Amino acid sequence: MRNDVPTKNYDAARGATKNDAATKNEFGGNPTPKEFQSVPDNYGNTHGAAKAVMAVLAASLVAVLLFGGALGGTGTDITVNISSTTVSFYEISYTIELPADASGLTVAVYNSLTRQERALSPGINSGTFKGLGADRTYTLEVVKKAGFGETVYASKKLHTMKKEA
């Protein structure tokens, strides 16, 4: 026995079926796409995330500015002079002049593949970095390591000679 006969479910007082129930014979129409899924909000709550990122960046900047001087070195300026450099196929030679009050300085030559360092003493320092690659750019720097980083006092870009084929 089927219960979809309108006379069985008909409510005469309201003029409709009981409990507003639709019968199997009634067609409600095709549903629209919004009834199946809502449109995703790809831009929802982006302002809150941006504010959080900006707050973290601002706090990091303040920390670097406040504590950077305490962690970074003595704060005294040292005059370093890279007097001369000589470049060959696989070597870079240098002469560096340091003042008498300079201590803890090193000279480094590096590129993206390699790094070599040597300690420096007050006065005139000369030396050669060997075993470098031909036709490559290197950076020669005088640095002082302190705290979590290093302070660069002098820097020079050098390119080794190209080997003829």
Tab-separated table of C-alpha atoms in Angstrom:
chain	number	residue	atom	x	y	z
A	1	MET	CA	0.000	0.000	0.000
A	2	ARG	CA	1.377	3.342	-1.024
A	3	ASN	CA	1.263	6.354	1.238
A	4	ASP	CA	1.713	8.966	-1.502
A	5	VAL	CA	-1.946	9.439	-2.259
A	6	PRO	CA	-2.767	13.094	-1.572
A	7	THR	CA	-6.094	12.291	0.020
A	8	LYS	CA	-4.431	10.249	2.752
A	9	ASN	CA	-1.962	13.008	3.651
A	10	TYR	CA	-4.293	15.907	2.973
A	11	ASP	CA	-4.938	18.333	5.839
A	12	ALA	CA	-8.247	20.069	5.159
A	13	ALA	CA	-7.660	22.800	7.731
A	14	ARG	CA	-4.379	23.952	6.176
A	15	GLY	CA	-5.122	23.049	2.596
A	16	ALA	CA	-1.893	21.109	2.217
A	17	THR	CA	-0.384	17.765	3.001
A	18	LYS	CA	0.270	16.891	6.620
A	19	ASN	CA	3.560	18.183	8.016
A	20	ASP	CA	4.221	19.876	4.642
A	21	ALA	CA	5.507	16.540	3.400
A	22	ALA	CA	5.794	16.242	-0.354
A	23	THR	CA	4.411	13.159	-1.969
A	24	LYS	CA	6.376	10.964	-4.316
A	25	ASN	CA	4.273	12.213	-7.203
A	26	GLU	CA	5.243	15.871	-6.731
A	27	PHE	CA	8.255	17.328	-8.568
A	28	GLY	CA	10.267	19.884	-6.632
A	29	GLY	CA	12.319	21.091	-9.587
A	30	ASN	CA	15.970	20.726	-10.439
A	31	PRO	CA	18.318	21.834	-7.668
A	32	THR	CA	20.663	24.723	-8.372
A	33	PRO	CA	24.427	24.257	-7.956
A	34	LYS	CA	24.432	26.355	-4.773
A	35	GLU	CA	22.243	23.745	-3.102
A	36	PHE	CA	24.949	21.127	-3.613
A	37	GLN	CA	28.024	23.125	-2.622
A	38	SER	CA	28.893	26.581	-1.593
A	39	VAL	CA	31.423	28.650	-3.493
A	40	PRO	CA	34.775	28.422	-1.661
A	41	ASP	CA	36.040	31.668	-0.209
A	42	ASN	CA	39.670	31.699	-1.309
A	43	TYR	CA	40.266	35.092	0.214
A	44	GLY	CA	38.704	34.493	3.600
A	45	ASN	CA	40.623	35.703	6.661
A	46	THR	CA	43.653	36.896	4.720
A	47	HIS	CA	43.767	40.178	6.591
A	48	GLY	CA	44.271	38.414	9.915
A	49	ALA	CA	47.145	36.356	8.520
A	50	ALA	CA	48.790	39.442	7.007
A	51	LYS	CA	48.588	41.270	10.317
A	52	ALA	CA	50.225	38.321	12.075
A	53	VAL	CA	53.061	38.176	9.539
A	54	MET	CA	53.659	41.914	9.803
A	55	ALA	CA	53.722	41.692	13.607
A	56	VAL	CA	56.368	38.949	13.479
A	57	LEU	CA	58.475	40.918	10.982
A	58	ALA	CA	58.258	44.067	13.093
A	59	ALA	CA	59.275	42.173	16.229
A	60	SER	CA	62.224	40.616	14.382
A	61	LEU	CA	63.380	44.008	13.134
A	62	VAL	CA	63.222	45.483	16.626
A	63	ALA	CA	65.202	42.538	18.019
A	64	VAL	CA	67.892	42.952	15.376
A	65	LEU	CA	68.144	46.690	15.971
A	66	LEU	CA	68.230	46.401	19.761
A	67	PHE	CA	70.425	43.357	20.172
A	68	GLY	CA	72.446	43.502	16.954
A	69	GLY	CA	75.002	45.892	18.383
A	70	ALA	CA	75.429	43.787	21.508
A	71	LEU	CA	75.974	40.580	19.553
A	72	GLY	CA	77.962	41.998	16.611
A	73	GLY	CA	81.376	43.207	17.642
A	74	THR	CA	82.984	45.927	19.661
A	75	GLY	CA	81.606	48.795	17.613
A	76	THR	CA	85.038	50.317	16.961
A	77	ASP	CA	85.991	51.085	13.402
A	78	ILE	CA	89.135	49.482	12.073
A	79	THR	CA	90.753	50.787	8.908
A	80	VAL	CA	91.809	47.842	6.764
A	81	ASN	CA	93.648	48.311	3.490
A	82	ILE	CA	93.931	45.621	0.825
A	83	SER	CA	97.178	46.961	-0.620
A	84	SER	CA	97.640	44.643	-3.567
A	85	THR	CA	96.263	41.509	-5.145
A	86	THR	CA	97.654	39.245	-7.826
A	87	VAL	CA	95.480	36.783	-9.729
A	88	SER	CA	96.636	33.784	-11.786
A	89	PHE	CA	94.881	30.689	-13.106
A	90	TYR	CA	94.533	28.836	-9.773
A	91	GLU	CA	95.845	31.312	-7.154
A	92	ILE	CA	95.060	34.671	-5.559
A	93	SER	CA	97.868	36.467	-3.719
A	94	TYR	CA	97.218	39.379	-1.355
A	95	THR	CA	98.905	42.026	0.762
A	96	ILE	CA	96.767	43.506	3.560
A	97	GLU	CA	97.684	46.273	6.001
A	98	LEU	CA	96.093	46.239	9.472
A	99	PRO	CA	96.435	48.819	12.275
A	100	ALA	CA	98.269	47.918	15.483
A	101	ASP	CA	95.052	47.637	17.523
A	102	ALA	CA	93.418	45.109	15.148
A	103	SER	CA	92.898	41.622	16.533
A	104	GLY	CA	90.796	38.612	15.671
A	105	LEU	CA	90.612	39.400	11.952
A	106	THR	CA	90.733	36.796	9.213
A	107	VAL	CA	91.076	36.966	5.455
A	108	ALA	CA	88.752	34.771	3.401
A	109	VAL	CA	88.455	33.996	-0.285
A	110	TYR	CA	85.242	32.335	-1.413
A	111	ASN	CA	82.676	31.779	-4.131
A	112	SER	CA	79.532	29.645	-4.232
A	113	LEU	CA	81.574	26.414	-4.266
A	114	THR	CA	84.483	26.909	-1.877
A	115	ARG	CA	85.799	29.007	1.023
A	116	GLN	CA	89.320	29.347	2.438
A	117	GLU	CA	90.325	31.424	5.495
A	118	ARG	CA	93.532	32.540	7.189
A	119	ALA	CA	94.166	34.461	10.417
A	120	LEU	CA	95.663	37.958	10.207
A	121	SER	CA	97.936	39.809	12.624
A	122	PRO	CA	98.483	43.561	13.086
A	123	GLY	CA	100.811	45.082	10.486
A	124	ILE	CA	101.428	43.924	6.926
A	125	ASN	CA	100.116	40.469	5.991
A	126	SER	CA	100.926	38.655	2.732
A	127	GLY	CA	99.809	35.273	1.515
A	128	THR	CA	98.430	33.168	-1.318
A	129	PHE	CA	95.262	31.144	-1.640
A	130	LYS	CA	95.972	28.103	-3.843
A	131	GLY	CA	93.808	25.417	-5.411
A	132	LEU	CA	91.208	27.761	-6.904
A	133	GLY	CA	89.375	27.202	-10.178
A	134	ALA	CA	90.316	28.873	-13.443
A	135	ASP	CA	87.934	31.452	-14.943
A	136	ARG	CA	85.875	31.916	-11.771
A	137	THR	CA	84.895	34.938	-9.713
A	138	TYR	CA	85.979	35.003	-6.049
A	139	THR	CA	85.489	37.464	-3.214
A	140	LEU	CA	88.439	38.418	-1.020
A	141	GLU	CA	87.267	39.760	2.373
A	142	VAL	CA	88.740	40.798	5.684
A	143	VAL	CA	86.253	39.786	8.380
A	144	LYS	CA	85.908	39.547	12.153
A	145	LYS	CA	83.687	36.825	13.550
A	146	ALA	CA	81.762	37.852	16.642
A	147	GLY	CA	78.508	36.690	18.138
A	148	PHE	CA	76.239	35.071	15.583
A	149	GLY	CA	77.720	36.677	12.478
A	150	GLU	CA	80.721	38.437	11.068
A	151	THR	CA	81.678	42.007	10.303
A	152	VAL	CA	83.247	42.742	6.915
A	153	TYR	CA	85.977	45.408	7.026
A	154	ALA	CA	87.229	45.179	3.425
A	155	SER	CA	86.078	43.323	0.346
A	156	LYS	CA	87.232	42.934	-3.240
A	157	LYS	CA	85.866	40.877	-6.186
A	158	LEU	CA	88.524	39.048	-8.211
A	159	HIS	CA	88.320	36.845	-11.314
A	160	THR	CA	90.901	34.125	-11.953
A	161	MET	CA	92.490	33.909	-15.407
A	162	LYS	CA	90.879	31.882	-18.163
A	163	LYS	CA	92.791	28.800	-19.247
A	164	GLU	CA	93.343	28.744	-23.003
A	165	ALA	CA	92.091	25.584	-24.685
